Amino acid sequence: MIFGRVKPLDAILATAEKKALHRSLGAFQLTMLGIGAVIGTGIFVLTAEAAQKAGPGMMISFVIAAVVCAIAALCYAEMAAMVPVSGSAYTYSYAVMGELLAWMVGWALILEYAVAAGAVSVGWSGYVVGLIEHLTGIDIPNTLVRGPFDGGFVNLPAAAIALLVTWLLVIGTRESAMVNAVLVAIKVSALTAFIIFAVPVMKMENFQPFSPLGFGGISAAAASIFFAYVGFDAVSTAAEETKNPQRNMPIGLIGSLLICTVFYVLVAAGVIGGVGAQPMLGADGAGLRPGSAELSAACSAIGDNAVVCSKEALAWTLRQIGWPQIGNLIGLAAGLALPSVILMMMFGQTRIFFVMSRDGLLPAVFSKIHPKFHTPHVITVLTGVFVALFAAFFPVGVLADISNSGTLFAFAMVSIAVVVLRKTDPGRARPFKAPMVAIVGPLSALGCAYLFFSLSRETIMLFFGWAIVGIVVYFAYGYRKSHLGRGVIDVPETDADAPPPPVG
């Protein structure tokens, strides 16, 4: 199963050592980074999107998405501990299944990280705008706080927060991780408060009917909710900046996923039991598509008086059950903490670009490191500009589904790579081994495929269109410029922009 040129694992490790990022992250910081990336828009915002697709059945959707992600996490943990360099699924695919497929994975990861950062920025905007409106009584025009596909013109707050996080990432990894740890504490405290106030007042009648749109609705919601878990793999992109990665990477990956899953189940139960979560139906009895003009019109007709219409689902829920001040605090916490998710998504994207550039598949300027901050500042700024544009003009649900398509493809490839590498390189040291890999690997790939094809037809078509563009770019640039294709196995130690020396 080889697609193009394969870069040996030993060469990947040697390249990383020659042109490496500074190792400064430990197990606790990695776990905090994972929680910071995972708990965010998925639970704070997409709860409303899931309710529109599945109703109370979104409880099962959360479980389905969590199971698929947990299995994929085992595969990621093995690869990340064995290949502790930046690049995540891209690097793993390069070493196992060849350059062409690795390029496609890296190309898909642009959908995962950059588009996801845009989605979180939009989610942050919804909470901040809602909080300002409730505290001041000022009705901010939708023209300035929603994109053209969501009843407005441009989402200025979402674009602004994306640019602010870009600046923070340019400053440096250690500084970013320290700020992130504080934001994670705020975010976890907010979700804990929501559970304390919402779960005790649950009404069982709000869970009926449990699955108004059938299992198809639950599957569609699971495909969207998968976005709520994908941050865990961003931890693996920090492998090259991790102290003792063979020990710390598995702890960060699996530990952050387990903690987040517990929160998700309890928060979802609080929303459903507190205010109900029945989807709005069209004339044909089917649910209105999240982000559609039909749903926007339906929500406008009832004054956004339903959780499926809310841009700030958790804060809205607490206000409805009689805790308006706590709801405002939840909104404040989300406004303070969601930037940590944007930070990790953009962190992951820049590191993917950094490694692809280091391999020659992208221009060398993308891997240029700032002389003072020691971060890949050029690609960080470029990524930040595109994330700001995504956030300014697209709704959160659309961005989340697009992000999921790229994520699911990448996860499936890692799951396959683990199985293949067990066969092709069985003697390599594996500090962490996925249990029953002959079952876990294929099961993970099948689970990802199941969720991928549960996405909307428009999202699936967009993904394949994006893939075609990626193939064109690869053969127009990457195939000719690839260091591996030119017989290069090393890079300069001091000048990031100089062409790599030939072998021998």
Short mmCIF file of N, CA and C in Angstrom, two decimals, residues 384-459:
data_model
loop_
_atom_site.label_atom_id
_atom_site.label_comp_id
_atom_site.label_asym_id
_atom_site.label_seq_id
_atom_site.Cartn_x
_atom_site.Cartn_y
_atom_site.Cartn_z
N GLY A 384 -3.00 32.78 10.05
CA GLY A 384 -3.90 33.65 10.80
C GLY A 384 -4.78 34.50 9.90
N VAL A 385 -4.23 34.99 8.81
CA VAL A 385 -5.01 35.80 7.87
C VAL A 385 -6.14 34.98 7.26
N PHE A 386 -5.84 33.75 6.84
CA PHE A 386 -6.87 32.92 6.23
C PHE A 386 -7.93 32.50 7.26
N VAL A 387 -7.51 32.20 8.48
CA VAL A 387 -8.47 31.85 9.53
C VAL A 387 -9.42 33.03 9.79
N ALA A 388 -8.87 34.23 9.82
CA ALA A 388 -9.71 35.42 10.03
C ALA A 388 -10.73 35.57 8.91
N LEU A 389 -10.34 35.27 7.69
CA LEU A 389 -11.28 35.37 6.56
C LEU A 389 -12.38 34.31 6.67
N PHE A 390 -12.01 33.07 7.02
CA PHE A 390 -13.02 32.03 7.23
C PHE A 390 -14.03 32.48 8.28
N ALA A 391 -13.50 32.98 9.40
CA ALA A 391 -14.35 33.37 10.52
C ALA A 391 -15.26 34.54 10.17
N ALA A 392 -14.78 35.41 9.35
CA ALA A 392 -15.54 36.63 9.02
C ALA A 392 -16.75 36.34 8.15
N PHE A 393 -16.69 35.29 7.32
CA PHE A 393 -17.71 35.15 6.29
C PHE A 393 -18.52 33.85 6.30
N PHE A 394 -18.20 32.88 7.19
CA PHE A 394 -18.92 31.61 7.16
C PHE A 394 -19.50 31.29 8.54
N PRO A 395 -20.65 30.59 8.58
CA PRO A 395 -21.27 30.22 9.87
C PRO A 395 -20.56 29.03 10.50
N VAL A 396 -20.73 28.89 11.80
CA VAL A 396 -19.98 27.90 12.56
C VAL A 396 -20.29 26.48 12.12
N GLY A 397 -21.56 26.15 11.87
CA GLY A 397 -21.91 24.79 11.51
C GLY A 397 -21.30 24.34 10.20
N VAL A 398 -21.30 25.22 9.22
CA VAL A 398 -20.71 24.90 7.92
C VAL A 398 -19.20 24.67 8.06
N LEU A 399 -18.53 25.56 8.80
CA LEU A 399 -17.09 25.42 9.00
C LEU A 399 -16.77 24.13 9.75
N ALA A 400 -17.58 23.80 10.75
CA ALA A 400 -17.32 22.60 11.55
C ALA A 400 -17.43 21.34 10.69
N ASP A 401 -18.44 21.24 9.86
CA ASP A 401 -18.60 20.05 9.01
C ASP A 401 -17.47 19.93 7.99
N ILE A 402 -17.06 21.05 7.41
CA ILE A 402 -15.94 21.02 6.46
C ILE A 402 -14.67 20.55 7.18
N SER A 403 -14.46 21.06 8.37
CA SER A 403 -13.29 20.65 9.15
C SER A 403 -13.33 19.16 9.44
N ASN A 404 -14.51 18.66 9.78
CA ASN A 404 -14.63 17.24 10.10
C ASN A 404 -14.26 16.34 8.92
N SER A 405 -14.59 16.76 7.71
CA SER A 405 -14.29 15.94 6.54
C SER A 405 -12.78 15.69 6.42
N GLY A 406 -11.99 16.75 6.59
CA GLY A 406 -10.55 16.60 6.54
C GLY A 406 -10.01 15.80 7.71
N THR A 407 -10.57 16.01 8.88
CA THR A 407 -10.13 15.31 10.08
C THR A 407 -10.36 13.81 9.96
N LEU A 408 -11.55 13.43 9.53
CA LEU A 408 -11.89 12.01 9.44
C LEU A 408 -11.00 11.29 8.43
N PHE A 409 -10.68 11.95 7.32
CA PHE A 409 -9.78 11.35 6.35
C PHE A 409 -8.40 11.13 6.95
N ALA A 410 -7.89 12.12 7.65
CA ALA A 410 -6.56 12.01 8.25
C ALA A 410 -6.53 10.93 9.32
N PHE A 411 -7.58 10.87 10.14
CA PHE A 411 -7.63 9.85 11.19
C PHE A 411 -7.64 8.45 10.59
N ALA A 412 -8.40 8.27 9.51
CA ALA A 412 -8.46 6.96 8.87
C ALA A 412 -7.09 6.55 8.35
N MET A 413 -6.35 7.50 7.79
CA MET A 413 -5.03 7.18 7.26
C MET A 413 -4.05 6.79 8.38
N VAL A 414 -4.12 7.46 9.51
CA VAL A 414 -3.26 7.10 10.64
C VAL A 414 -3.60 5.70 11.14
N SER A 415 -4.88 5.39 11.20
CA SER A 415 -5.31 4.07 11.66
C SER A 415 -4.78 2.97 10.75
N ILE A 416 -4.78 3.21 9.45
CA ILE A 416 -4.24 2.24 8.50
C ILE A 416 -2.72 2.18 8.62
N ALA A 417 -2.08 3.33 8.80
CA ALA A 417 -0.61 3.38 8.88
C ALA A 417 -0.09 2.56 10.05
N VAL A 418 -0.78 2.59 11.18
CA VAL A 418 -0.33 1.83 12.36
C VAL A 418 -0.29 0.34 12.04
N VAL A 419 -1.33 -0.15 11.39
CA VAL A 419 -1.39 -1.57 11.04
C VAL A 419 -0.30 -1.93 10.05
N VAL A 420 -0.12 -1.10 9.02
CA VAL A 420 0.89 -1.37 7.99
C VAL A 420 2.29 -1.38 8.60
N LEU A 421 2.57 -0.41 9.49
CA LEU A 421 3.92 -0.32 10.07
C LEU A 421 4.21 -1.50 11.00
N ARG A 422 3.19 -2.04 11.64
CA ARG A 422 3.41 -3.24 12.45
C ARG A 422 3.92 -4.40 11.58
N LYS A 423 3.49 -4.42 10.31
CA LYS A 423 3.90 -5.49 9.40
C LYS A 423 5.26 -5.20 8.76
N THR A 424 5.46 -3.95 8.35
CA THR A 424 6.68 -3.61 7.60
C THR A 424 7.88 -3.33 8.48
N ASP A 425 7.66 -2.92 9.73
CA ASP A 425 8.77 -2.59 10.63
C ASP A 425 8.45 -3.09 12.04
N PRO A 426 8.31 -4.40 12.21
CA PRO A 426 7.88 -4.93 13.51
C PRO A 426 8.92 -4.77 14.61
N GLY A 427 10.19 -4.62 14.24
CA GLY A 427 11.24 -4.54 15.25
C GLY A 427 11.47 -3.17 15.84
N ARG A 428 10.82 -2.14 15.30
CA ARG A 428 11.04 -0.79 15.79
C ARG A 428 10.48 -0.62 17.21
N ALA A 429 11.21 0.12 18.02
CA ALA A 429 10.78 0.36 19.40
C ALA A 429 9.46 1.13 19.42
N ARG A 430 8.54 0.64 20.22
CA ARG A 430 7.22 1.27 20.35
C ARG A 430 6.95 1.52 21.84
N PRO A 431 7.28 2.72 22.33
CA PRO A 431 7.04 3.00 23.75
C PRO A 431 5.58 2.84 24.16
N PHE A 432 4.67 3.06 23.22
CA PHE A 432 3.25 2.83 23.47
C PHE A 432 2.70 2.01 22.31
N LYS A 433 2.03 0.90 22.62
CA LYS A 433 1.48 0.04 21.58
C LYS A 433 -0.04 0.00 21.71
N ALA A 434 -0.72 0.29 20.63
CA ALA A 434 -2.18 0.19 20.62
C ALA A 434 -2.58 -1.26 20.84
N PRO A 435 -3.48 -1.54 21.77
CA PRO A 435 -3.88 -2.92 22.02
C PRO A 435 -4.69 -3.49 20.86
N MET A 436 -4.48 -4.77 20.58
CA MET A 436 -5.23 -5.47 19.54
C MET A 436 -5.29 -4.65 18.25
N VAL A 437 -4.11 -4.24 17.78
CA VAL A 437 -4.05 -3.31 16.65
C VAL A 437 -4.71 -3.89 15.40
N ALA A 438 -4.69 -5.21 15.22
CA ALA A 438 -5.31 -5.81 14.04
C ALA A 438 -6.82 -5.57 14.03
N ILE A 439 -7.39 -5.32 15.20
CA ILE A 439 -8.82 -5.01 15.31
C ILE A 439 -9.04 -3.51 15.44
N VAL A 440 -8.24 -2.88 16.31
CA VAL A 440 -8.41 -1.45 16.60
C VAL A 440 -8.17 -0.60 15.36
N GLY A 441 -7.12 -0.90 14.58
CA GLY A 441 -6.81 -0.09 13.40
C GLY A 441 -7.93 -0.09 12.38
N PRO A 442 -8.34 -1.25 11.88
CA PRO A 442 -9.45 -1.29 10.91
C PRO A 442 -10.75 -0.73 11.47
N LEU A 443 -11.02 -1.00 12.74
CA LEU A 443 -12.25 -0.50 13.35
C LEU A 443 -12.25 1.02 13.38
N SER A 444 -11.10 1.61 13.68
CA SER A 444 -10.99 3.06 13.68
C SER A 444 -11.21 3.63 12.28
N ALA A 445 -10.59 3.00 11.26
CA ALA A 445 -10.76 3.47 9.89
C ALA A 445 -12.20 3.37 9.44
N LEU A 446 -12.87 2.26 9.78
CA LEU A 446 -14.27 2.08 9.41
C LEU A 446 -15.16 3.09 10.14
N GLY A 447 -14.86 3.35 11.41
CA GLY A 447 -15.64 4.34 12.15
C GLY A 447 -15.52 5.72 11.55
N CYS A 448 -14.31 6.09 11.13
CA CYS A 448 -14.10 7.39 10.48
C CYS A 448 -14.86 7.46 9.16
N ALA A 449 -14.83 6.37 8.39
CA ALA A 449 -15.56 6.34 7.12
C ALA A 449 -17.06 6.47 7.35
N TYR A 450 -17.55 5.81 8.39
CA TYR A 450 -18.99 5.89 8.71
C TYR A 450 -19.40 7.33 9.02
N LEU A 451 -18.63 8.02 9.83
CA LEU A 451 -18.96 9.41 10.16
C LEU A 451 -18.78 10.32 8.95
N PHE A 452 -17.75 10.06 8.15
CA PHE A 452 -17.51 10.88 6.96
C PHE A 452 -18.73 10.86 6.05
N PHE A 453 -19.26 9.68 5.78
CA PHE A 453 -20.39 9.58 4.86
C PHE A 453 -21.73 9.91 5.53
N SER A 454 -21.69 10.25 6.83
CA SER A 454 -22.87 10.78 7.51
C SER A 454 -22.94 12.30 7.42
N LEU A 455 -21.87 12.93 6.91
CA LEU A 455 -21.88 14.37 6.67
C LEU A 455 -22.82 14.69 5.51
N SER A 456 -23.14 15.97 5.36
CA SER A 456 -24.04 16.37 4.28
C SER A 456 -23.40 16.14 2.93
N ARG A 457 -24.23 15.97 1.90
CA ARG A 457 -23.72 15.75 0.55
C ARG A 457 -22.86 16.91 0.09
N GLU A 458 -23.24 18.14 0.45
CA GLU A 458 -22.47 19.31 0.04
C GLU A 458 -21.06 19.27 0.64
N THR A 459 -20.97 18.86 1.91
CA THR A 459 -19.67 18.80 2.57
C THR A 459 -18.77 17.74 1.94
#
